[in-house]
PDB file of C-alpha atoms in Angstrom:
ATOM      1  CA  UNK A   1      42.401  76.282 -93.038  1.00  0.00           C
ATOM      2  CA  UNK A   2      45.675  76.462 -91.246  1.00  0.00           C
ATOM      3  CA  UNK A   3      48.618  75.286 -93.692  1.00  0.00           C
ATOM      4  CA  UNK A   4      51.824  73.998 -92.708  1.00  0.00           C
ATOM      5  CA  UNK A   5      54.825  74.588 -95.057  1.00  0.00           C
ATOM      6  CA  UNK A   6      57.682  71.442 -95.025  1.00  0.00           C
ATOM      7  CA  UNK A   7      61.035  72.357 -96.714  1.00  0.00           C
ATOM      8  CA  UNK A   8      62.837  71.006 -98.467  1.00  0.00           C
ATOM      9  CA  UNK A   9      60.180  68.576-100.897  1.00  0.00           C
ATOM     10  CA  UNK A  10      63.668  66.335-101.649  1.00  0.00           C
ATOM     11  CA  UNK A  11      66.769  65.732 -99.899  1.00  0.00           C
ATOM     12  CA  UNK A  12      69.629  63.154-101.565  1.00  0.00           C
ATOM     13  CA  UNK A  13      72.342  62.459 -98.861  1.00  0.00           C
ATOM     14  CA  UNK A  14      75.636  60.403 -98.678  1.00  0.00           C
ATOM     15  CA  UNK A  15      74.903  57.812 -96.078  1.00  0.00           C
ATOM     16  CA  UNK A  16      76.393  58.897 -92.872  1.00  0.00           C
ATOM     17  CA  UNK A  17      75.179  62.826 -93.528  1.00  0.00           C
ATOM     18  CA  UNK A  18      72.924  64.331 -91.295  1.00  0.00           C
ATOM     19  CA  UNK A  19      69.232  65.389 -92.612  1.00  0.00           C
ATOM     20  CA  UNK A  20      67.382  67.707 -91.617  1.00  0.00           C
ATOM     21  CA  UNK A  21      63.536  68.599 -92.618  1.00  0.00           C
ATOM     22  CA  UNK A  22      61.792  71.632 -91.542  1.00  0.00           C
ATOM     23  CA  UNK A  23      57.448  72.415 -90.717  1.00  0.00           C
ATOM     24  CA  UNK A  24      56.670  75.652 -90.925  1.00  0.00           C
ATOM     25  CA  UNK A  25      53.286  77.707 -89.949  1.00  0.00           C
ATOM     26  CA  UNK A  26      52.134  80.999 -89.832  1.00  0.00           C
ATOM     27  CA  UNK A  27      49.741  80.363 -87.009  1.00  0.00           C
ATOM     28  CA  UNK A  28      50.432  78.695 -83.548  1.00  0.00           C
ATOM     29  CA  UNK A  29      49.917  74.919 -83.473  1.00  0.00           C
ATOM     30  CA  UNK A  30      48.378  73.097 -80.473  1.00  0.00           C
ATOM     31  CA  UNK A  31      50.740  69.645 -81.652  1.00  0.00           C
ATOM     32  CA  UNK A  32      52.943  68.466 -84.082  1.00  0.00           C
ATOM     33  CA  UNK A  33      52.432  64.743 -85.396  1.00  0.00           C
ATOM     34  CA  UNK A  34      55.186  63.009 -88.054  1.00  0.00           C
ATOM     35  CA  UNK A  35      54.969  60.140 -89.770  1.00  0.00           C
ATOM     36  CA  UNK A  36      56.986  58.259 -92.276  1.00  0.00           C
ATOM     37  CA  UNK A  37      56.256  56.428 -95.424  1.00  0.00           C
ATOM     38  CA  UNK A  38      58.855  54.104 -96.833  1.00  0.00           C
ATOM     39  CA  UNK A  39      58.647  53.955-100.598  1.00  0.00           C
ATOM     40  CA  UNK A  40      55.367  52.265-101.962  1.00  0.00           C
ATOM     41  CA  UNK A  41      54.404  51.441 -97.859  1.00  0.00           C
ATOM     42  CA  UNK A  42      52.180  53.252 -95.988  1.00  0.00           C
ATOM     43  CA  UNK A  43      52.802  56.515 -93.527  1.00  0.00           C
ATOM     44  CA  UNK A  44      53.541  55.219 -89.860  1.00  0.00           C
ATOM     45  CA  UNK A  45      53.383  57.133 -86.946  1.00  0.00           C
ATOM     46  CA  UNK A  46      56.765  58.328 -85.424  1.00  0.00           C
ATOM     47  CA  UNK A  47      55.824  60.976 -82.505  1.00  0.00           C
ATOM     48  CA  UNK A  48      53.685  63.489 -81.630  1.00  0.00           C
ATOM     49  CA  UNK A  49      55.231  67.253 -79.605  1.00  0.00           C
ATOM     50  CA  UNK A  50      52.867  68.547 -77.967  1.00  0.00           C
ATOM     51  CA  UNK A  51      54.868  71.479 -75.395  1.00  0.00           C
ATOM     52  CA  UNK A  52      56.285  74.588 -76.389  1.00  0.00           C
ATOM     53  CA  UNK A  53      60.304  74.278 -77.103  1.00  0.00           C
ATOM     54  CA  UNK A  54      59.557  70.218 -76.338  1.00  0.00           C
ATOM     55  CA  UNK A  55      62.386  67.983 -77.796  1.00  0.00           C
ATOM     56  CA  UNK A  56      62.080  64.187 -78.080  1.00  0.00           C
ATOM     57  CA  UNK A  57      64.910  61.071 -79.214  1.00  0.00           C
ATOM     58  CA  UNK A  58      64.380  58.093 -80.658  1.00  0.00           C
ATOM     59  CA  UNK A  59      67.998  56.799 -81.482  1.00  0.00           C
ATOM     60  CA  UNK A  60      69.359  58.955 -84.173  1.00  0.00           C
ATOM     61  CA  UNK A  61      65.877  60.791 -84.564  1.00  0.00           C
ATOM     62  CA  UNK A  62      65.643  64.003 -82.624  1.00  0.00           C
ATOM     63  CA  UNK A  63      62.016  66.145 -83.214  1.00  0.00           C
ATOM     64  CA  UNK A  64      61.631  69.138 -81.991  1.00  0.00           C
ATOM     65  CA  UNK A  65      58.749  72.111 -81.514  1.00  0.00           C
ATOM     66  CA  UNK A  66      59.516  75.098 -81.692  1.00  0.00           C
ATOM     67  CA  UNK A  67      59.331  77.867 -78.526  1.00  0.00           C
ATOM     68  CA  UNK A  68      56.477  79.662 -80.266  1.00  0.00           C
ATOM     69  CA  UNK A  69      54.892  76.192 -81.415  1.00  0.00           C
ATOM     70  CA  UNK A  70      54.927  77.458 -84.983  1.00  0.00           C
ATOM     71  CA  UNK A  71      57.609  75.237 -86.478  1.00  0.00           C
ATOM     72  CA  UNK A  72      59.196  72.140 -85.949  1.00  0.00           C
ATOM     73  CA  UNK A  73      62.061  69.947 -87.319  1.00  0.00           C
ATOM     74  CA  UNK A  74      63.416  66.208 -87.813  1.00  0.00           C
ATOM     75  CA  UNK A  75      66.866  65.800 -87.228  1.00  0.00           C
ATOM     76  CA  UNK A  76      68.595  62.206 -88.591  1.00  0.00           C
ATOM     77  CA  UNK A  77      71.906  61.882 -87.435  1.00  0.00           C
ATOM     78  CA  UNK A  78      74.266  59.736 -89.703  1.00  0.00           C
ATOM     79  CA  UNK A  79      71.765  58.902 -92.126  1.00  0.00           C
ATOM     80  CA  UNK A  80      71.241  54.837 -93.222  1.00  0.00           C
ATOM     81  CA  UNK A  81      69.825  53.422 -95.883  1.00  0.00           C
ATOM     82  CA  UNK A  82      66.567  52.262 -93.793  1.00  0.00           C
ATOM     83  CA  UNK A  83      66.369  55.962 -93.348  1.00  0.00           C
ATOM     84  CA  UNK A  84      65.174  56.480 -96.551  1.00  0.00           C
ATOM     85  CA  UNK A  85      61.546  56.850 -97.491  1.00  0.00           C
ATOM     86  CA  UNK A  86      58.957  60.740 -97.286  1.00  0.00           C
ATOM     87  CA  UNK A  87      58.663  62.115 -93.670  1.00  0.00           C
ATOM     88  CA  UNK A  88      55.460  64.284 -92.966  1.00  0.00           C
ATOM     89  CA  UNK A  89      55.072  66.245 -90.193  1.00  0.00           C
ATOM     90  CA  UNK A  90      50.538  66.384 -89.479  1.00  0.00           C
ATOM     91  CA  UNK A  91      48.931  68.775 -87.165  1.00  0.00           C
ATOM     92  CA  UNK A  92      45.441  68.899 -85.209  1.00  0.00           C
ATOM     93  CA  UNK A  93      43.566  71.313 -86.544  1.00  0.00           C
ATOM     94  CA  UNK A  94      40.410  72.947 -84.829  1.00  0.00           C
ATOM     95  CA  UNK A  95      38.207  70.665 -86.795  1.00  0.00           C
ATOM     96  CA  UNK A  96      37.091  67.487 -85.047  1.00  0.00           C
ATOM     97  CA  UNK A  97      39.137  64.752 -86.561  1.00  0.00           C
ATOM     98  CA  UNK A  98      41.006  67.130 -89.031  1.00  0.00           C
ATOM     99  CA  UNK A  99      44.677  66.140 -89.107  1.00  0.00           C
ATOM    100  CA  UNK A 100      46.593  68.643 -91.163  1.00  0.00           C
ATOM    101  CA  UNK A 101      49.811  66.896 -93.211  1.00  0.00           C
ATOM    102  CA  UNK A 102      52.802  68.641 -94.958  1.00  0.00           C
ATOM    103  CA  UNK A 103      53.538  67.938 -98.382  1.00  0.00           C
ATOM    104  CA  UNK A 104      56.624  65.562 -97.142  1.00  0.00           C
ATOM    105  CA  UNK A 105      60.154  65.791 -97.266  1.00  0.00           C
ATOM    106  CA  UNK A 106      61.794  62.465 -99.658  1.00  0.00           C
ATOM    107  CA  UNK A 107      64.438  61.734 -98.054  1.00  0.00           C
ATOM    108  CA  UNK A 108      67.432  59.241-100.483  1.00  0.00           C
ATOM    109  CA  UNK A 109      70.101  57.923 -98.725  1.00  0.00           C
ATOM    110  CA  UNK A 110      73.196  56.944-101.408  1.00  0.00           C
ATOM    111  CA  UNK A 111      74.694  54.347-100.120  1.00  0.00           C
TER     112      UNK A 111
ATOM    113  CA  UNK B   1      51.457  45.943 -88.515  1.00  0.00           C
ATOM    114  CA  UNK B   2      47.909  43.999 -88.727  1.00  0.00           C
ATOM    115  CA  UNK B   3      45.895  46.927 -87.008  1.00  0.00           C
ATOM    116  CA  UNK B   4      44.170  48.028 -90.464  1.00  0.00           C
ATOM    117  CA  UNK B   5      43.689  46.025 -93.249  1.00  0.00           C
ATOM    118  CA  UNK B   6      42.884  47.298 -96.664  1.00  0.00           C
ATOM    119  CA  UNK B   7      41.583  45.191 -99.424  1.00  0.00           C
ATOM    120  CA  UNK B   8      42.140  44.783-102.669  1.00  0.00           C
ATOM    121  CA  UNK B   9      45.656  46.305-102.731  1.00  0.00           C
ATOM    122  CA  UNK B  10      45.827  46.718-106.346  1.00  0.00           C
ATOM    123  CA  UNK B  11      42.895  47.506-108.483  1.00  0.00           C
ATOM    124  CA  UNK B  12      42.638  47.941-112.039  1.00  0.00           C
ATOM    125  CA  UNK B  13      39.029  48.984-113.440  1.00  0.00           C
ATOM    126  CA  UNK B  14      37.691  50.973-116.621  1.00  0.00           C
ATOM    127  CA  UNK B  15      35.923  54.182-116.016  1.00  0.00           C
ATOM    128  CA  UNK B  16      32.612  51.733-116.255  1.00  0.00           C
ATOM    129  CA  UNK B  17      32.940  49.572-113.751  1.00  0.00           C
ATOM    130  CA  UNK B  18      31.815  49.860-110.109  1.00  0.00           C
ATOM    131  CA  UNK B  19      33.867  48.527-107.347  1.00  0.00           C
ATOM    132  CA  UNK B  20      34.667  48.813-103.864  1.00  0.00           C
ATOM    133  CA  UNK B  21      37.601  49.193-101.187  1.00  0.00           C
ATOM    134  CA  UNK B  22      37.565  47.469 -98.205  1.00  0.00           C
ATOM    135  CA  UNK B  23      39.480  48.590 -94.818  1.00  0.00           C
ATOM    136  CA  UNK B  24      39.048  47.299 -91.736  1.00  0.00           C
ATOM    137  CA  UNK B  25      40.569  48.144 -88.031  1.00  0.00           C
ATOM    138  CA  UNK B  26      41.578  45.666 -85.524  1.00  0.00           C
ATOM    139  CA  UNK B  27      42.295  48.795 -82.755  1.00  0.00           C
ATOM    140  CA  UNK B  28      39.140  49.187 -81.097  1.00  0.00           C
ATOM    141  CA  UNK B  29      38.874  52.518 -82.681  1.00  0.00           C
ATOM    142  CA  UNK B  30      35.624  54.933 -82.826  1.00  0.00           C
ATOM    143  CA  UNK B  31      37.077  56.580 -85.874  1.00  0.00           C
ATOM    144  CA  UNK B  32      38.067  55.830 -89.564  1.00  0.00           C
ATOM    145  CA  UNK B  33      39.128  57.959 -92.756  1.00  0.00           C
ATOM    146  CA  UNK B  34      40.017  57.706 -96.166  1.00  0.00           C
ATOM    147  CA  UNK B  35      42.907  59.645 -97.384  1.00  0.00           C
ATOM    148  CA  UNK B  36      43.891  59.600-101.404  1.00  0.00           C
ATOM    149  CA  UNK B  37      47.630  59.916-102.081  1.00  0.00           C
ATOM    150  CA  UNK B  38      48.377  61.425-105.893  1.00  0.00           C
ATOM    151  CA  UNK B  39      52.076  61.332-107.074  1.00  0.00           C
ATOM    152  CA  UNK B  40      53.395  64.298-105.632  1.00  0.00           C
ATOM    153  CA  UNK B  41      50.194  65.466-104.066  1.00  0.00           C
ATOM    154  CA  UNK B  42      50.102  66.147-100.190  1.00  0.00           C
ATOM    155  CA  UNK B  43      47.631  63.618 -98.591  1.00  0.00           C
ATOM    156  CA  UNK B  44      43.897  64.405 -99.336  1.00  0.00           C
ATOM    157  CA  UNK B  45      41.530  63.623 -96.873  1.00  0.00           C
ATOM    158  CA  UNK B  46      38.609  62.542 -97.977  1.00  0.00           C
ATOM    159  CA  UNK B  47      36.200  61.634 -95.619  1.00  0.00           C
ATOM    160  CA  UNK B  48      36.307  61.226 -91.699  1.00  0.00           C
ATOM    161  CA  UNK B  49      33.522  58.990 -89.705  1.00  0.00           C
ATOM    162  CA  UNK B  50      33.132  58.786 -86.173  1.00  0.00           C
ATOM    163  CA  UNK B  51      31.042  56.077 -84.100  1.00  0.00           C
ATOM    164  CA  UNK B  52      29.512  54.935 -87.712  1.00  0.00           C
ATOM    165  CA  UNK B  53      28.517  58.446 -88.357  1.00  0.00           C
ATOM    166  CA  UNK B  54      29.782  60.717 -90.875  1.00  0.00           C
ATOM    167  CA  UNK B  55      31.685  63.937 -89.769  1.00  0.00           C
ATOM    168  CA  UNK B  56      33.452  65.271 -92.828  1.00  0.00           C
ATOM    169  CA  UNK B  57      33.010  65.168 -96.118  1.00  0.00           C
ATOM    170  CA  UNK B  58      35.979  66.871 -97.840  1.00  0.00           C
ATOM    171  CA  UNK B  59      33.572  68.170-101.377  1.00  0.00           C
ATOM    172  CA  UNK B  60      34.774  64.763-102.520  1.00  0.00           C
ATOM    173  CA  UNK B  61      33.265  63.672-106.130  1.00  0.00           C
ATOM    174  CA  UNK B  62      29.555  61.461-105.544  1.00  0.00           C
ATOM    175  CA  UNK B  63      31.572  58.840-107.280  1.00  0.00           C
ATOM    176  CA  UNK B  64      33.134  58.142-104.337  1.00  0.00           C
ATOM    177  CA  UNK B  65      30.681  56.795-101.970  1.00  0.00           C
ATOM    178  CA  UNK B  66      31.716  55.770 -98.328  1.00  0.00           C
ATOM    179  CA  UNK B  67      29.918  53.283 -96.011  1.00  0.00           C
ATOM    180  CA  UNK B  68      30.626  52.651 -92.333  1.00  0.00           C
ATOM    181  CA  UNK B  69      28.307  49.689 -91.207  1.00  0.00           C
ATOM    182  CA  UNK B  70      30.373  49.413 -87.888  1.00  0.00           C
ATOM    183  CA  UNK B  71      33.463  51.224 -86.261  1.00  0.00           C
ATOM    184  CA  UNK B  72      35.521  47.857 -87.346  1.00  0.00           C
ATOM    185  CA  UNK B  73      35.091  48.507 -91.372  1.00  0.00           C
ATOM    186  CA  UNK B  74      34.869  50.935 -93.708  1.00  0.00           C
ATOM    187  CA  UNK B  75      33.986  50.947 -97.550  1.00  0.00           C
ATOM    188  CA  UNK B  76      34.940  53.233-100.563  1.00  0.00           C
ATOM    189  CA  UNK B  77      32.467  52.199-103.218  1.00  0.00           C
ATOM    190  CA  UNK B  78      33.604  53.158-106.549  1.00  0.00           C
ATOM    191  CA  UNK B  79      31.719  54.099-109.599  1.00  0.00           C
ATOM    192  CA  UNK B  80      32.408  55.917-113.090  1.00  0.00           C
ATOM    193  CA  UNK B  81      35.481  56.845-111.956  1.00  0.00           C
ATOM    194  CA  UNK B  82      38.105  59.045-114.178  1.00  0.00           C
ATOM    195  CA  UNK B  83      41.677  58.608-115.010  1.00  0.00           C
ATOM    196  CA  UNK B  84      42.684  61.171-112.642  1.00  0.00           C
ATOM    197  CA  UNK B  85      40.983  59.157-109.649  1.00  0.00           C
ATOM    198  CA  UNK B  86      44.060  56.799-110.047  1.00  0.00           C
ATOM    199  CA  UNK B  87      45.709  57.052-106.797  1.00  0.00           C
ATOM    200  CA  UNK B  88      46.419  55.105-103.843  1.00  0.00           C
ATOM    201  CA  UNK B  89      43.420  55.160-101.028  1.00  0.00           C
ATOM    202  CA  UNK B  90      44.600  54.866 -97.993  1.00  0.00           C
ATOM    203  CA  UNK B  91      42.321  53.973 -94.790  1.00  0.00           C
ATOM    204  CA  UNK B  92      43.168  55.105 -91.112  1.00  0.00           C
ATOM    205  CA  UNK B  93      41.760  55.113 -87.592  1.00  0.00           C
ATOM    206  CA  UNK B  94      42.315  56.594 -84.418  1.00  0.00           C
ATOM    207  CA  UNK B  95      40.696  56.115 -81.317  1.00  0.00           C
ATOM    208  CA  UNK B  96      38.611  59.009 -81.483  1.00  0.00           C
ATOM    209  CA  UNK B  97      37.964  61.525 -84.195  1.00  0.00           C
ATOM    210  CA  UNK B  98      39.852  64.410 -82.179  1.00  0.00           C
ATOM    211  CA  UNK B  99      42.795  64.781 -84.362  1.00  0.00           C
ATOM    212  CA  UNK B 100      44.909  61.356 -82.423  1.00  0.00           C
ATOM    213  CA  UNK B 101      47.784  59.551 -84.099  1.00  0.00           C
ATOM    214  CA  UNK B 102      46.567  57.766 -86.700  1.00  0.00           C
ATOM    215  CA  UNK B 103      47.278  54.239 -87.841  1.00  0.00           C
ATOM    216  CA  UNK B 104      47.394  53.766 -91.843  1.00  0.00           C
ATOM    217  CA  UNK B 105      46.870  50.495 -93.736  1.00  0.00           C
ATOM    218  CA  UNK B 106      48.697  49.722 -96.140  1.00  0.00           C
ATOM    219  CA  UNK B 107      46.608  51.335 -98.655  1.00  0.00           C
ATOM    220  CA  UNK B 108      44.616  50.333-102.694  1.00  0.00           C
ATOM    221  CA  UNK B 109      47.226  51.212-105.096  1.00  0.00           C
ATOM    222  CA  UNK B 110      44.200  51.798-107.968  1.00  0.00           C
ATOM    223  CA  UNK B 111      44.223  52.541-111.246  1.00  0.00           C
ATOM    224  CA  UNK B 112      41.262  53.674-113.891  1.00  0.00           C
ATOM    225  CA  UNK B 113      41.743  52.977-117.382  1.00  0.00           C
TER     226      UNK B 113
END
């Protein structure tokens, strides 16, 4: 099936960096899901994109989807501690009830 | 979050024993999975049910044997299970089985001897 690549697998920040993490695929997707797992919790939805070149906010978080709805990104902006934890992106794929995740980007905030 | 609980959340058993996981969704979902989550594996999913009914099974080891006896619970039962089967399972629903957000419990942080 469909694959989606997420770069990079670790990121170690100062807190008050930006971070960035990256889902990449070969083949156009019809939506991007991510979630986040804090260390030894579970993974929680954050938001799903759904239109091409589609950007959504949620306070320092900005997610976007790419124009040709092949890649996506998380953006943090000034990085805290509660930041840290993995972030996957997931996508539907064209089996019913298939959702797709990313290897996950671990994110470590220094304080 | 409450939505889905997951029992036991630790388990320790020998390659012997036969035990189950428990998950169960307070949503009012029609659809519930089991994922397992290796140390720095992606997530695995292993099976996907829908209305009580099977959909997916992802070539997952007859060890493993799911039951759905209602879109409310789910159960993993476990039997002769390896070392490598250490993992945490992790349950999730979503309202329907169409690839929707999914809501995770907290997960069975298990562990074969």
């Amino acid at each position: 099936g469909q694959q989606v690549m997420q770069i990079p697998q670790y990121q170690h920040v100062q807190e008050g960096e930006d971070f960035t993490t990256y889902c990449n695929s070969s083949t156009t997707l019809s939506n991007i899901q991510w979630y986040k797992q804090r260390p030894g919790g579970h993974p929680v939805f954050l938001i799903q994109l759904v239109k091409s070149g589609e950007v959504k906010k949620q306070k320092r978080l900005t997610f976007q989807f790419g124009e040709a709805k092949k890649n996506s990104s998380l953006h943090i902006t000034a990085t805290q501690t509660t930041d840290v934890g993995t972030y996957f992106c997931a996508y539907r794929g064209s089996t019913l009830g298939r959702l797709y995740f990313g290897r996950g980007t671990q994110l470590t905030v220094w304080p | 979050e409450t939505g889905v609980t997951q029992t036991p959340r630790h388990l320790v058993m020998g390659m012997t024993n036969k035990k189950s996981l428990k998950c169960e969704q307070h949503l009012g979902h029609n659809a519930m999975y089991w994922y397992k989550q290796s140390a720095k594996k992606p997530l695995e999913l292993m099976f996907v049910y829908s209305l009580e009914e099977r959909v997916e099974n992802n070539s997952v080891p007859s060890r493993f044997s799911p039951e759905c006896p209602n879109s409310s619970h789910l159960f993993l039962h476990l039997h002769t299970l390896q070392p490598e089967d250490s993992a945490l399972y992790l349950c999730a629903s979503s309202h329907t089985s169409s690839g929707e957000t999914q809501y995770f419990g907290p997960g069975t942080r298990l562990l074969v001897l």
